[in-house]
Coordinates of C-alpha atoms in Angstrom, one line a residue:
M1 CA -19.6 -104.8 -85.7
P2 CA -19.3 -102.4 -82.7
S3 CA -17.6 -103.8 -79.6
V4 CA -19.7 -104.7 -76.6
K5 CA -18.8 -102.9 -73.4
P6 CA -18.0 -105.3 -70.6
L7 CA -20.5 -105.6 -67.8
R8 CA -19.8 -103.8 -64.6
L9 CA -20.8 -105.3 -61.3
K10 CA -22.3 -102.9 -58.7
R11 CA -21.2 -103.5 -55.2
E12 CA -24.0 -103.5 -52.6
T13 CA -23.1 -102.5 -49.1
Y14 CA -25.0 -103.5 -46.0
R15 CA -25.9 -100.8 -43.6
S16 CA -26.9 -101.8 -40.1
E17 CA -30.1 -100.4 -38.7
R18 CA -29.5 -97.0 -37.2
S19 CA -30.2 -96.6 -33.5
A20 CA -30.9 -93.4 -31.5
D21 CA -31.2 -94.1 -27.9
S22 CA -30.6 -90.6 -26.6
L23 CA -33.1 -87.8 -26.4
N24 CA -30.9 -85.5 -28.6
V25 CA -32.7 -83.8 -31.5
A26 CA -31.3 -81.9 -34.5
H27 CA -33.5 -79.2 -36.0
V28 CA -32.5 -78.7 -39.6
W29 CA -33.2 -76.9 -42.9
V30 CA -33.9 -79.4 -45.6
D31 CA -33.0 -79.0 -49.3
S32 CA -36.4 -80.3 -50.5
G33 CA -36.4 -78.4 -53.7
L34 CA -39.8 -76.8 -52.7
S35 CA -39.4 -73.2 -51.5
H36 CA -42.5 -73.3 -49.4
L37 CA -41.2 -76.1 -47.2
D38 CA -38.6 -73.9 -45.6
G39 CA -39.3 -74.5 -41.9
L40 CA -37.3 -76.3 -39.3
Y41 CA -37.6 -80.1 -39.3
S42 CA -36.6 -82.3 -36.3
Y43 CA -34.7 -85.6 -36.5
R44 CA -33.3 -88.0 -33.9
I45 CA -29.5 -88.1 -33.8
P46 CA -28.0 -91.6 -34.3
N47 CA -25.6 -92.8 -31.6
E48 CA -22.6 -93.0 -33.9
I49 CA -22.6 -89.3 -34.8
L50 CA -23.8 -87.9 -31.5
S51 CA -20.3 -86.8 -30.5
V52 CA -19.4 -85.1 -33.8
I53 CA -22.6 -83.4 -35.0
E54 CA -22.6 -79.6 -34.6
I55 CA -24.5 -76.5 -35.7
G56 CA -23.8 -76.1 -39.4
S57 CA -23.1 -79.8 -40.0
R58 CA -24.2 -81.2 -43.4
L59 CA -26.5 -84.2 -43.1
K60 CA -28.5 -86.7 -45.2
V61 CA -32.0 -87.1 -43.9
P62 CA -35.2 -88.9 -45.0
F63 CA -37.7 -86.5 -46.4
N64 CA -41.0 -87.5 -48.1
A65 CA -39.8 -91.0 -49.1
R66 CA -36.4 -89.7 -50.4
S67 CA -33.0 -88.7 -49.1
C68 CA -32.2 -84.9 -49.0
E69 CA -29.3 -82.8 -47.9
A70 CA -29.9 -80.8 -44.7
V71 CA -28.0 -78.3 -42.5
V72 CA -28.2 -78.3 -38.7
V73 CA -29.6 -75.1 -37.4
E74 CA -30.2 -76.0 -33.7
L75 CA -29.4 -78.9 -31.3
S76 CA -31.6 -79.7 -28.3
T77 CA -32.6 -82.3 -25.8
S78 CA -36.2 -83.5 -25.5
E79 CA -37.7 -84.7 -22.2
E80 CA -40.4 -86.7 -24.1
P81 CA -40.2 -89.9 -26.1
L82 CA -39.0 -89.3 -29.7
G83 CA -40.5 -92.4 -31.4
N84 CA -42.5 -90.3 -33.9
L85 CA -39.3 -88.6 -35.2
K86 CA -37.2 -90.0 -38.1
I87 CA -33.5 -90.7 -37.6
I88 CA -30.7 -88.9 -39.5
E89 CA -29.3 -91.1 -42.2
S90 CA -25.7 -89.9 -42.2
L91 CA -23.3 -87.1 -41.5
L92 CA -21.7 -85.5 -44.6
G93 CA -18.3 -84.8 -43.3
E94 CA -17.3 -83.8 -39.8
I95 CA -16.5 -80.2 -40.7
P96 CA -19.5 -77.9 -40.4
I97 CA -20.1 -75.4 -43.2
A98 CA -21.4 -72.6 -41.0
N99 CA -21.2 -71.3 -37.4
Q100 CA -24.1 -69.8 -35.4
A101 CA -23.5 -66.3 -36.8
I102 CA -23.7 -67.5 -40.4
I103 CA -26.8 -69.5 -39.6
N104 CA -28.4 -66.3 -38.2
F105 CA -27.2 -64.6 -41.4
Y106 CA -28.9 -67.2 -43.7
S107 CA -32.1 -66.8 -41.7
Q108 CA -32.2 -63.1 -41.9
M109 CA -31.2 -63.1 -45.6
A110 CA -34.1 -65.5 -46.4
K111 CA -36.6 -63.1 -44.8
Y112 CA -35.0 -60.0 -46.4
W113 CA -35.0 -61.4 -49.9
A114 CA -38.4 -63.2 -49.6
S115 CA -36.7 -66.6 -50.1
D116 CA -36.0 -69.9 -48.4
P117 CA -32.8 -70.5 -46.5
F118 CA -31.4 -73.3 -48.7
S119 CA -31.6 -71.1 -51.8
I120 CA -29.4 -68.7 -50.0
I121 CA -27.0 -71.4 -48.7
K122 CA -26.5 -72.6 -52.3
S123 CA -25.3 -69.1 -53.2
G124 CA -22.3 -69.3 -50.9
V125 CA -21.3 -72.9 -49.9
P126 CA -19.0 -74.6 -52.5
A127 CA -19.6 -78.2 -53.6
R128 CA -18.3 -80.7 -51.0
V129 CA -15.0 -82.5 -51.7
A130 CA -14.6 -85.3 -49.0
S131 CA -10.8 -85.7 -49.6
V132 CA -10.3 -82.0 -48.7
E133 CA -12.0 -82.4 -45.4
K134 CA -9.6 -85.0 -44.2
L135 CA -6.6 -82.7 -44.8
I136 CA -8.2 -79.7 -43.1
R137 CA -9.3 -81.9 -40.1
R138 CA -5.7 -82.8 -39.4
K139 CA -5.0 -79.1 -38.7
G140 CA -7.5 -79.0 -35.9
N141 CA -11.1 -78.4 -35.3
L142 CA -12.9 -75.3 -36.4
P143 CA -12.8 -72.6 -33.7
K144 CA -16.2 -71.4 -32.5
D145 CA -17.5 -68.0 -33.6
S146 CA -16.9 -65.4 -30.9
Q147 CA -19.8 -63.2 -29.7
K148 CA -18.9 -59.6 -29.6
T149 CA -20.8 -56.3 -29.5
K150 CA -19.2 -53.0 -30.4
K151 CA -20.2 -49.8 -32.2
I152 CA -20.1 -50.5 -36.0
E153 CA -18.4 -47.9 -38.2
K154 CA -19.7 -47.5 -41.7
S155 CA -17.9 -45.4 -44.3
Y156 CA -17.5 -44.8 -48.0
L157 CA -14.0 -44.3 -49.4
M158 CA -13.7 -42.4 -52.6
H159 CA -10.7 -43.5 -54.6
S160 CA -8.1 -40.8 -55.4
P161 CA -6.6 -39.8 -58.8
Y162 CA -3.0 -40.6 -59.8
V163 CA -3.1 -43.7 -57.5
S164 CA -4.1 -47.2 -58.3
S165 CA -7.5 -48.0 -56.8
Y166 CA -6.2 -51.6 -56.3
R167 CA -3.2 -50.3 -54.3
E168 CA -5.6 -48.3 -52.1
L169 CA -7.7 -51.4 -51.5
A170 CA -4.7 -53.5 -50.7
D171 CA -3.5 -50.9 -48.2
L172 CA -6.9 -50.7 -46.7
G173 CA -7.2 -54.5 -46.3
I174 CA -3.8 -54.8 -44.7
N175 CA -4.5 -51.9 -42.3
E176 CA -7.9 -53.5 -41.2
L177 CA -6.2 -56.9 -40.8
K178 CA -4.5 -55.5 -37.6
N179 CA -7.9 -55.5 -35.9
G180 CA -9.0 -59.0 -36.9
S181 CA -10.2 -61.0 -40.0
V182 CA -11.1 -59.0 -43.1
L183 CA -13.5 -59.9 -45.9
L184 CA -12.8 -58.0 -49.1
L185 CA -15.3 -58.3 -51.9
L186 CA -14.7 -57.3 -55.5
P187 CA -17.0 -57.4 -58.6
D188 CA -15.1 -59.6 -61.0
V189 CA -12.4 -62.3 -61.2
K190 CA -10.0 -60.0 -62.9
D191 CA -10.3 -57.5 -60.0
V192 CA -9.5 -60.4 -57.5
S193 CA -6.5 -61.4 -59.5
R194 CA -5.1 -57.8 -59.7
L195 CA -5.6 -57.3 -55.9
E196 CA -4.1 -60.7 -55.0
A197 CA -1.0 -59.9 -57.0
L198 CA -0.5 -56.7 -55.0
L199 CA -1.2 -58.4 -51.7
R200 CA 1.4 -61.2 -52.4
L201 CA 4.1 -58.5 -52.6
N202 CA 3.6 -57.8 -48.9
E203 CA 4.9 -60.0 -46.1
L204 CA 1.8 -60.5 -44.0
N205 CA 1.6 -62.4 -40.7
W206 CA -1.8 -63.8 -41.6
P207 CA -2.9 -65.8 -44.7
V208 CA -4.6 -64.2 -47.8
I209 CA -7.3 -66.6 -49.1
R210 CA -9.0 -66.3 -52.5
L211 CA -12.6 -67.4 -53.1
D212 CA -14.1 -67.0 -56.6
S213 CA -15.3 -69.0 -59.6
S214 CA -11.9 -69.2 -61.3
L215 CA -10.7 -71.8 -58.7
S216 CA -11.1 -75.5 -59.3
R217 CA -13.8 -77.3 -57.3
T218 CA -11.1 -78.8 -55.0
D219 CA -9.2 -75.5 -54.5
R220 CA -12.4 -73.5 -53.8
Y221 CA -13.6 -76.0 -51.1
T222 CA -10.1 -76.1 -49.6
N223 CA -10.0 -72.3 -49.4
Y224 CA -13.5 -72.1 -48.0
L225 CA -12.5 -74.5 -45.1
L226 CA -9.2 -72.7 -44.6
A227 CA -11.1 -69.4 -44.2
C228 CA -13.4 -71.1 -41.7
S229 CA -10.5 -72.6 -39.6
S230 CA -8.1 -69.7 -39.6
E231 CA -7.8 -67.7 -36.5
R232 CA -7.3 -64.5 -38.5
C233 CA -7.1 -64.1 -42.3
L234 CA -7.8 -61.8 -45.2
V235 CA -10.4 -63.3 -47.6
I236 CA -10.7 -61.7 -51.1
G237 CA -13.4 -62.9 -53.5
T238 CA -16.5 -62.1 -55.6
R239 CA -20.0 -61.8 -54.2
S240 CA -20.4 -65.5 -53.2
A241 CA -17.5 -65.0 -50.7
L242 CA -19.9 -63.0 -48.6
F243 CA -21.1 -66.2 -47.0
V244 CA -17.8 -67.7 -45.8
P245 CA -17.7 -68.2 -41.9
M246 CA -14.8 -66.3 -40.4
N247 CA -13.4 -66.1 -36.9
N248 CA -13.0 -62.7 -35.3
L249 CA -14.4 -60.8 -38.3
A250 CA -13.4 -57.2 -37.9
S251 CA -14.2 -55.5 -41.2
I252 CA -16.1 -56.1 -44.5
I253 CA -14.8 -54.1 -47.5
V254 CA -16.9 -53.8 -50.7
G255 CA -14.7 -52.5 -53.5
F256 CA -16.3 -50.6 -56.4
E257 CA -19.7 -51.0 -54.7
K258 CA -21.7 -49.7 -57.7
S259 CA -20.9 -52.7 -60.0
E260 CA -23.8 -54.6 -61.5
Q261 CA -21.8 -57.8 -60.8
Y262 CA -22.8 -57.5 -57.1
F263 CA -26.4 -58.3 -58.1
E264 CA -27.3 -62.0 -58.3
Q265 CA -29.1 -62.7 -61.6
K266 CA -31.1 -65.7 -60.5
H267 CA -33.3 -66.7 -57.6
P268 CA -33.3 -65.3 -54.9
Y269 CA -31.8 -62.2 -56.6
W270 CA -29.9 -60.9 -53.6
N271 CA -27.4 -58.1 -53.8
V272 CA -24.2 -57.5 -51.9
R273 CA -24.8 -53.8 -50.9
D274 CA -27.9 -54.6 -48.8
S275 CA -26.7 -58.1 -47.6
V276 CA -23.3 -56.9 -46.2
E277 CA -25.2 -54.6 -43.8
I278 CA -27.1 -57.6 -42.5
R279 CA -23.9 -59.5 -41.8
S280 CA -22.2 -56.4 -40.4
E281 CA -25.0 -56.0 -37.8
I282 CA -24.9 -59.7 -36.8
E283 CA -21.1 -59.9 -36.3
S284 CA -20.5 -56.3 -35.3
A285 CA -18.0 -55.8 -38.1
N286 CA -17.0 -52.5 -39.6
L287 CA -18.3 -51.8 -43.1
I288 CA -16.3 -50.0 -45.7
F289 CA -17.6 -49.3 -49.3
T290 CA -15.3 -47.9 -51.9
G291 CA -15.7 -46.4 -55.4
Y292 CA -15.6 -43.1 -57.2
V293 CA -19.3 -42.0 -57.1
P294 CA -21.6 -43.4 -54.4
S295 CA -24.7 -45.3 -55.6
V296 CA -28.0 -43.5 -54.8
E297 CA -28.6 -45.8 -51.9
L298 CA -25.3 -45.0 -50.3
A299 CA -25.6 -41.4 -51.2
F300 CA -28.9 -41.3 -49.3
Q301 CA -27.3 -42.8 -46.3
I302 CA -24.4 -40.4 -46.5
E303 CA -26.9 -37.5 -46.6
Q304 CA -28.7 -39.1 -43.5
R305 CA -25.3 -39.3 -41.7
R306 CA -25.5 -43.1 -41.4
I307 CA -22.4 -43.5 -43.5
K308 CA -19.3 -41.4 -43.3
F309 CA -17.9 -40.1 -46.6
V310 CA -14.1 -40.2 -46.8
G311 CA -12.4 -38.5 -49.7
Q312 CA -9.5 -36.2 -50.5
K313 CA -9.6 -32.9 -52.4
H314 CA -8.0 -32.8 -55.8
S315 CA -8.0 -30.5 -58.8
L316 CA -7.8 -31.9 -62.3
Q317 CA -7.0 -30.0 -65.4
T318 CA -10.2 -30.5 -67.3
M319 CA -11.2 -29.2 -70.8
A320 CA -14.6 -29.7 -72.5
F321 CA -15.1 -29.8 -76.2
P322 CA -18.8 -29.8 -77.4
Q323 CA -19.8 -31.6 -80.6
E324 CA -21.1 -29.2 -83.2
R325 CA -21.9 -31.4 -86.1
G326 CA -21.8 -34.9 -84.6
E327 CA -18.0 -35.3 -85.3
L328 CA -16.1 -37.7 -83.2
L329 CA -13.2 -35.3 -82.4
P330 CA -14.1 -31.6 -82.3
G331 CA -11.5 -29.6 -84.1
R332 CA -9.8 -28.0 -81.0
I333 CA -9.3 -31.3 -79.2
I334 CA -7.0 -32.7 -81.8
S335 CA -4.1 -30.3 -81.1
E336 CA -4.4 -31.1 -77.3
I337 CA -4.2 -34.8 -78.0
R338 CA -1.1 -34.3 -80.2
K339 CA 0.6 -32.5 -77.4
S340 CA -0.2 -35.3 -75.0
L341 CA 1.0 -38.0 -77.4
N342 CA 4.5 -36.4 -77.2
E343 CA 4.5 -37.0 -73.4
G344 CA 3.1 -40.5 -73.2
P345 CA 0.2 -42.8 -74.0
V346 CA -3.3 -41.4 -74.2
L347 CA -6.4 -43.3 -73.0
F348 CA -9.7 -42.9 -75.0
L349 CA -12.9 -44.0 -73.3
A350 CA -15.6 -45.1 -75.8
P351 CA -19.3 -45.6 -75.0
R352 CA -19.9 -48.9 -76.8
K353 CA -18.1 -51.8 -78.4
G354 CA -18.6 -53.2 -81.9
Y355 CA -18.4 -51.3 -85.2
A356 CA -21.9 -49.9 -85.9
N357 CA -24.7 -50.9 -83.6
A358 CA -27.3 -49.6 -86.1
V359 CA -27.4 -49.3 -89.9
L360 CA -29.2 -46.5 -91.8
C361 CA -30.0 -46.1 -95.4
A362 CA -27.7 -43.2 -96.6
K363 CA -30.4 -42.0 -99.0
C364 CA -33.6 -42.0 -96.8
K365 CA -32.1 -42.4 -93.3
N366 CA -34.5 -45.2 -92.3
I367 CA -33.2 -47.8 -89.9
A368 CA -32.2 -51.1 -91.6
L369 CA -34.2 -54.0 -90.1
C370 CA -34.0 -57.8 -90.4
G371 CA -37.0 -59.8 -91.5
C372 CA -37.5 -60.8 -87.8
G373 CA -37.8 -57.1 -86.9
A374 CA -34.5 -56.7 -85.1
R375 CA -31.9 -54.1 -86.1
L376 CA -29.0 -54.8 -88.5
V377 CA -25.5 -54.1 -87.3
L378 CA -22.1 -53.9 -89.0
N379 CA -19.0 -55.8 -87.8
N380 CA -16.6 -53.8 -90.0
Q381 CA -16.7 -51.4 -92.9
N382 CA -16.8 -54.0 -95.7
A383 CA -18.9 -56.6 -94.0
N384 CA -22.5 -57.4 -94.9
P385 CA -25.1 -56.3 -92.3
I386 CA -26.0 -59.0 -89.8
C387 CA -29.1 -59.3 -87.6
S388 CA -28.5 -58.3 -83.9
M389 CA -31.0 -61.0 -82.8
C390 CA -31.0 -64.0 -85.2
A391 CA -27.5 -63.4 -86.7
I392 CA -28.7 -63.9 -90.3
E393 CA -26.4 -62.1 -92.8
S394 CA -28.0 -59.8 -95.3
V395 CA -26.1 -60.3 -98.6
N396 CA -26.6 -57.6 -101.2
W397 CA -28.6 -55.5 -98.7
K398 CA -31.1 -53.1 -100.2
C399 CA -33.3 -50.5 -98.3
T400 CA -36.9 -51.7 -98.1
F401 CA -38.2 -48.1 -98.2
C402 CA -36.3 -46.5 -101.1
S403 CA -34.3 -49.4 -102.5
G404 CA -31.0 -47.6 -101.7
T405 CA -27.9 -49.7 -101.5
I406 CA -25.5 -47.3 -99.7
K407 CA -25.2 -48.0 -95.9
Y408 CA -24.7 -45.4 -93.2
A409 CA -23.1 -46.6 -90.0
A410 CA -25.0 -45.1 -87.0
A411 CA -24.4 -45.7 -83.3
R412 CA -20.7 -46.0 -83.9
G413 CA -18.7 -48.5 -81.8
I414 CA -15.1 -48.7 -80.6
E415 CA -13.9 -50.4 -83.8
R416 CA -15.3 -47.6 -86.0
F417 CA -13.7 -45.1 -83.6
Q418 CA -10.4 -46.9 -84.2
E419 CA -10.6 -46.2 -87.9
E420 CA -11.5 -42.5 -87.4
I421 CA -8.8 -41.9 -84.7
G422 CA -6.3 -43.7 -86.9
K423 CA -7.0 -41.3 -89.7
A424 CA -6.7 -38.3 -87.4
F425 CA -3.4 -39.5 -85.9
P426 CA -1.5 -41.5 -88.6
N427 CA 1.4 -43.7 -87.8
V428 CA 0.4 -43.9 -84.2
S429 CA 0.1 -47.4 -82.6
I430 CA -3.4 -48.1 -81.3
Q431 CA -4.6 -50.9 -79.0
L432 CA -8.2 -51.8 -78.3
S433 CA -9.5 -53.1 -75.0
N434 CA -13.1 -54.3 -74.8
S435 CA -15.0 -57.4 -73.8
P436 CA -14.1 -60.2 -74.2
N437 CA -10.5 -59.1 -75.1
I438 CA -9.7 -56.9 -72.1
L439 CA -6.0 -56.0 -71.9
E440 CA -4.0 -56.3 -68.7
N441 CA -0.9 -54.6 -70.1
I442 CA -0.1 -52.6 -73.2
S443 CA 2.8 -52.7 -75.6
P444 CA 5.7 -50.2 -74.9
K445 CA 5.2 -48.9 -78.4
T446 CA 1.4 -48.2 -77.9
K447 CA 0.5 -44.5 -77.9
I448 CA -3.3 -44.7 -77.9
V449 CA -5.4 -47.1 -75.8
L450 CA -9.1 -47.2 -76.8
A451 CA -11.3 -48.9 -74.2
T452 CA -14.9 -49.3 -73.2
I453 CA -16.4 -49.1 -69.7
G454 CA -14.9 -51.7 -67.4
S455 CA -12.2 -52.6 -69.9
I456 CA -9.4 -50.2 -69.1
P457 CA -6.1 -52.1 -68.8
G458 CA -5.5 -52.7 -65.1
S459 CA -1.8 -52.3 -64.8
V460 CA -1.5 -48.9 -66.5
Q461 CA -1.8 -45.8 -64.3
D462 CA 0.1 -43.0 -65.9
Y463 CA -1.6 -41.8 -69.1
S464 CA -0.5 -38.4 -70.2
S465 CA -4.2 -37.6 -71.0
V466 CA -7.6 -39.2 -70.8
V467 CA -10.1 -38.5 -73.6
I468 CA -13.8 -39.3 -73.0
L469 CA -15.5 -39.6 -76.4
E470 CA -19.1 -38.8 -77.1
G471 CA -19.8 -37.9 -73.5
Q472 CA -23.5 -37.3 -74.1
R473 CA -23.9 -40.9 -75.5
F474 CA -22.8 -42.2 -72.1
L475 CA -25.5 -40.2 -70.4
A476 CA -28.3 -40.9 -72.9
S477 CA -29.8 -43.9 -71.0
G478 CA -33.2 -43.6 -69.6
S479 CA -32.2 -45.5 -66.4
S480 CA -30.7 -43.6 -63.4
S481 CA -28.6 -46.7 -62.6
Y482 CA -26.8 -46.5 -65.9
E483 CA -26.3 -42.7 -65.5
E484 CA -24.6 -43.5 -62.2
M485 CA -22.4 -46.1 -64.0
A486 CA -21.5 -43.5 -66.6
Y487 CA -20.3 -41.0 -63.9
E488 CA -18.4 -43.8 -62.2
S489 CA -16.6 -44.7 -65.4
F490 CA -15.7 -41.0 -66.0
F491 CA -14.0 -40.7 -62.6
E492 CA -12.4 -44.1 -63.0
A493 CA -10.8 -43.3 -66.3
S494 CA -9.7 -39.8 -65.1
S495 CA -7.9 -41.4 -62.1
R496 CA -5.6 -43.2 -64.5
M497 CA -3.8 -39.9 -65.5
R498 CA -0.4 -39.0 -64.2
K499 CA 0.0 -35.8 -62.2
G500 CA -0.1 -32.9 -64.6
G501 CA -2.1 -34.8 -67.2
K502 CA -5.2 -33.4 -68.9
L503 CA -8.7 -34.7 -69.0
L504 CA -10.4 -34.0 -72.3
I505 CA -14.1 -34.6 -72.5
V506 CA -16.3 -34.4 -75.6
L507 CA -19.3 -32.7 -73.9
D508 CA -20.8 -29.3 -73.3
S509 CA -18.8 -27.4 -70.8
F510 CA -21.9 -26.4 -68.7
H511 CA -22.7 -30.0 -67.9
P512 CA -22.3 -30.6 -64.1
V513 CA -20.0 -33.6 -64.6
V514 CA -17.3 -31.4 -66.1
A515 CA -17.1 -29.3 -62.9
S516 CA -17.4 -32.4 -60.7
L517 CA -14.4 -34.0 -62.4
S518 CA -12.4 -30.9 -62.2
R519 CA -12.9 -30.6 -58.5
W520 CA -12.9 -34.4 -57.9
N521 CA -16.2 -34.1 -56.1
P522 CA -19.3 -36.1 -57.2
R523 CA -21.7 -34.3 -54.8
L524 CA -23.4 -32.2 -57.5
L525 CA -24.1 -35.3 -59.6
I526 CA -25.5 -37.3 -56.8
K527 CA -27.7 -34.5 -55.5
K528 CA -29.1 -34.2 -59.1
I529 CA -30.0 -37.9 -59.3
L530 CA -31.4 -37.9 -55.7
R531 CA -33.6 -34.9 -56.6
E532 CA -34.9 -36.5 -59.8
N533 CA -35.5 -39.9 -58.1
F534 CA -37.4 -38.2 -55.3
D535 CA -39.7 -36.5 -57.8
A536 CA -40.2 -39.8 -59.7
F537 CA -40.7 -42.0 -56.6
L538 CA -37.7 -44.1 -57.5
P539 CA -35.0 -45.7 -55.2
P540 CA -33.7 -44.8 -52.7
Y541 CA -37.0 -43.2 -51.7
S542 CA -38.9 -46.4 -52.7
K543 CA -38.4 -50.1 -52.7
T544 CA -39.4 -52.3 -55.6
A545 CA -40.3 -55.9 -56.6
T546 CA -40.2 -57.1 -60.2
I547 CA -42.4 -60.1 -60.9
K548 CA -42.2 -62.0 -64.2
V549 CA -45.1 -64.4 -65.2
A550 CA -46.6 -65.9 -68.3
I551 CA -48.6 -63.4 -70.4
S552 CA -51.7 -65.3 -69.7
E553 CA -51.4 -64.6 -66.0
G554 CA -50.1 -61.1 -66.1
V555 CA -53.3 -59.1 -66.0
L556 CA -54.8 -61.3 -63.3
L557 CA -51.7 -60.9 -61.1
R558 CA -51.6 -57.1 -61.7
N559 CA -55.3 -56.9 -60.7
G560 CA -54.7 -59.0 -57.6
I561 CA -51.9 -56.8 -56.4
A562 CA -54.0 -53.7 -57.0
K563 CA -56.8 -55.2 -54.9
S564 CA -54.2 -56.0 -52.1
I565 CA -53.3 -52.3 -52.1
K566 CA -57.0 -51.4 -51.9
D567 CA -57.6 -53.9 -49.1
G568 CA -54.6 -52.7 -47.0
R569 CA -52.3 -55.7 -47.4
L570 CA -49.9 -53.4 -49.1
P571 CA -49.4 -49.7 -48.2
G572 CA -51.8 -47.3 -49.8
A573 CA -49.0 -45.3 -51.4
S574 CA -47.9 -48.3 -53.4
R575 CA -47.9 -48.3 -57.2
V576 CA -48.2 -51.1 -59.7
Y577 CA -46.8 -51.0 -63.2
F578 CA -47.5 -53.6 -66.0
S579 CA -45.8 -54.4 -69.3
E580 CA -45.7 -57.3 -71.7
N581 CA -42.9 -58.8 -73.8
K582 CA -44.6 -60.9 -76.5
S583 CA -41.4 -62.1 -78.1
K584 CA -40.5 -63.8 -74.8
G585 CA -44.0 -64.7 -73.9
E586 CA -43.8 -63.0 -70.5
A587 CA -45.5 -60.2 -68.6
R588 CA -43.7 -58.0 -66.0
V589 CA -45.4 -56.5 -62.9
V590 CA -43.4 -54.0 -60.9
V591 CA -44.6 -53.2 -57.4
V592 CA -43.3 -50.0 -55.8
V593 CA -43.7 -49.1 -52.1
P594 CA -42.3 -46.4 -49.8
R595 CA -38.8 -47.1 -48.5
D596 CA -40.0 -47.6 -44.9
D597 CA -42.5 -50.4 -46.1
R598 CA -39.9 -52.7 -47.6
T599 CA -40.5 -55.4 -44.9
T600 CA -44.2 -55.4 -45.7
L601 CA -43.4 -55.8 -49.4
A602 CA -41.0 -58.7 -48.7
N603 CA -43.6 -60.5 -46.5
F604 CA -46.3 -60.0 -49.1
I605 CA -44.1 -61.3 -52.0
R606 CA -43.0 -64.3 -49.9
E607 CA -46.6 -65.2 -49.1
L608 CA -47.5 -64.8 -52.8
A609 CA -44.8 -67.2 -53.8
R610 CA -45.7 -69.7 -51.0
K611 CA -49.4 -69.8 -52.0
R612 CA -48.6 -70.3 -55.7
A613 CA -46.3 -73.2 -54.8
I614 CA -48.9 -74.8 -52.5
S615 CA -51.5 -74.6 -55.2
K616 CA -49.0 -76.0 -57.7
K617 CA -49.1 -73.0 -60.1
D618 CA -46.2 -72.3 -62.4
F619 CA -43.0 -70.8 -61.0
I620 CA -42.7 -67.0 -61.1
S621 CA -39.5 -65.0 -61.1
I622 CA -39.5 -62.4 -58.2
A623 CA -36.6 -59.9 -57.7
L624 CA -36.6 -57.5 -54.8
D625 CA -34.6 -54.3 -55.4
P626 CA -33.2 -55.2 -58.8
F627 CA -30.4 -53.3 -60.5
V628 CA -32.8 -51.9 -63.1
L629 CA -36.5 -51.8 -62.9
M630 CA -37.4 -52.5 -66.5

């Protein structure tokens, strides 16, 4: 017989009736859960918190017969009776989560991303831990944000070869710290860890504070409050660290600015690149982007002289080897690799992970498909094909077209490359680095490191040669965003060479990326993408909004937006594109407007979402300026 759990008595506490005798009013944003109720709401301030409430304070307020969290945006005194206003229920800690500058930042972010302020606040403010507030409070109250106006300097720093990009970022952060607080943003937790390790080697007069998802709830809230209360500090973190209030903010640094990790993947779909410019203007902070190849948005601003390009001239020994029959290693490249192996480890950059991302019938060359319609893939040479979507294994596979049983591995991945490279260079130790098993260090005996994009071991900087495999595969994507990422990965891998090393790339020698790498100058590549995007009316010459709705509403929404263009509510040069994904049951509407009309697009999208919410229609997903359009 199962044991019966003992009863637990719930303690009921008596709360005396709140009184608010003064004429002081708090104007707040309320976390109502309804995006269209995003205005300011006024409440009377109870006597007991009158002396401690501030702009940025967290509150509990009555809202529509329930208690909701709120943030103080403004404090005022009324000259008229306040009997019609409700009274604040309680103050959630005496430490405010924002200062006036950050409140202004939230407000402008909400307008820019066609969202409500509290959705933005949730992106950056960590969960509250009451015990932490008591410890921080003992160190003194939060200093007020200073009002300063100065000329803002914006620049793009191109990382150099032969030097660790993390070392360059650490030196940059330390140098900017002389002028005031510094906010340094990085794409990933591993990037933050690498940079933090370098910064800890220096004896700094000011604290280095980390803010990212790897921290515990307590540590994250502690570091958030420490950053708020420090007179001067260097904060390093991922994209959510953008919202931390800082005193005397002098510079904002965005490392590796092209990364997809800087784009929020859920509502309100903001991105770091555009958002830091808003905060930079509000707090008069210098703005520094870093990377190897500027994104098209920054390249456009560099061409317009709005951002200064900073980079050093270098010359790399570069050799191109075109594929003649689809071979992984063209004949002449093998002798060059053998020479390099005698001098030190060699880095190979592969375009994709896995073993074979497509399976063909060796007899008729038709693609092998699962019963659900998705492609079959191979995890290793002797494995049965497995569906890339439903993960069902095909035992005793047979071609549905010719009944052939011999499989041909197409779209080779890094694990297949390991087999072929191992045969070309026998008795040579090889290590793989790809998601989710990304290496930080390599074994002293390792001669070949085989990595995918974003997975190059972080601590190794002196490869004797870098080999870029199947260069054309990197550039085969139909998206200009991924073409930019491919160029970035080429330059990043090339920077890991030691001085005197060789860059060996499996690609036609006349491709412009070969000359750009040799001169360490991405200008030709960026001009090519800008020219193509101008002809196709793509960013940065246009601004976009991607709207996802149920298929049943897709055509109606597309027609409604087309009518808005005709009626003048959207610019006449706007374009609307429509597609359906029946497997997901959703339709996608993409609205494209000229660059100068982005504010009009944001206002239109915000009004569309508001009207749908008021009429209680289903929620729709709206992303302004997404990383990829389709």
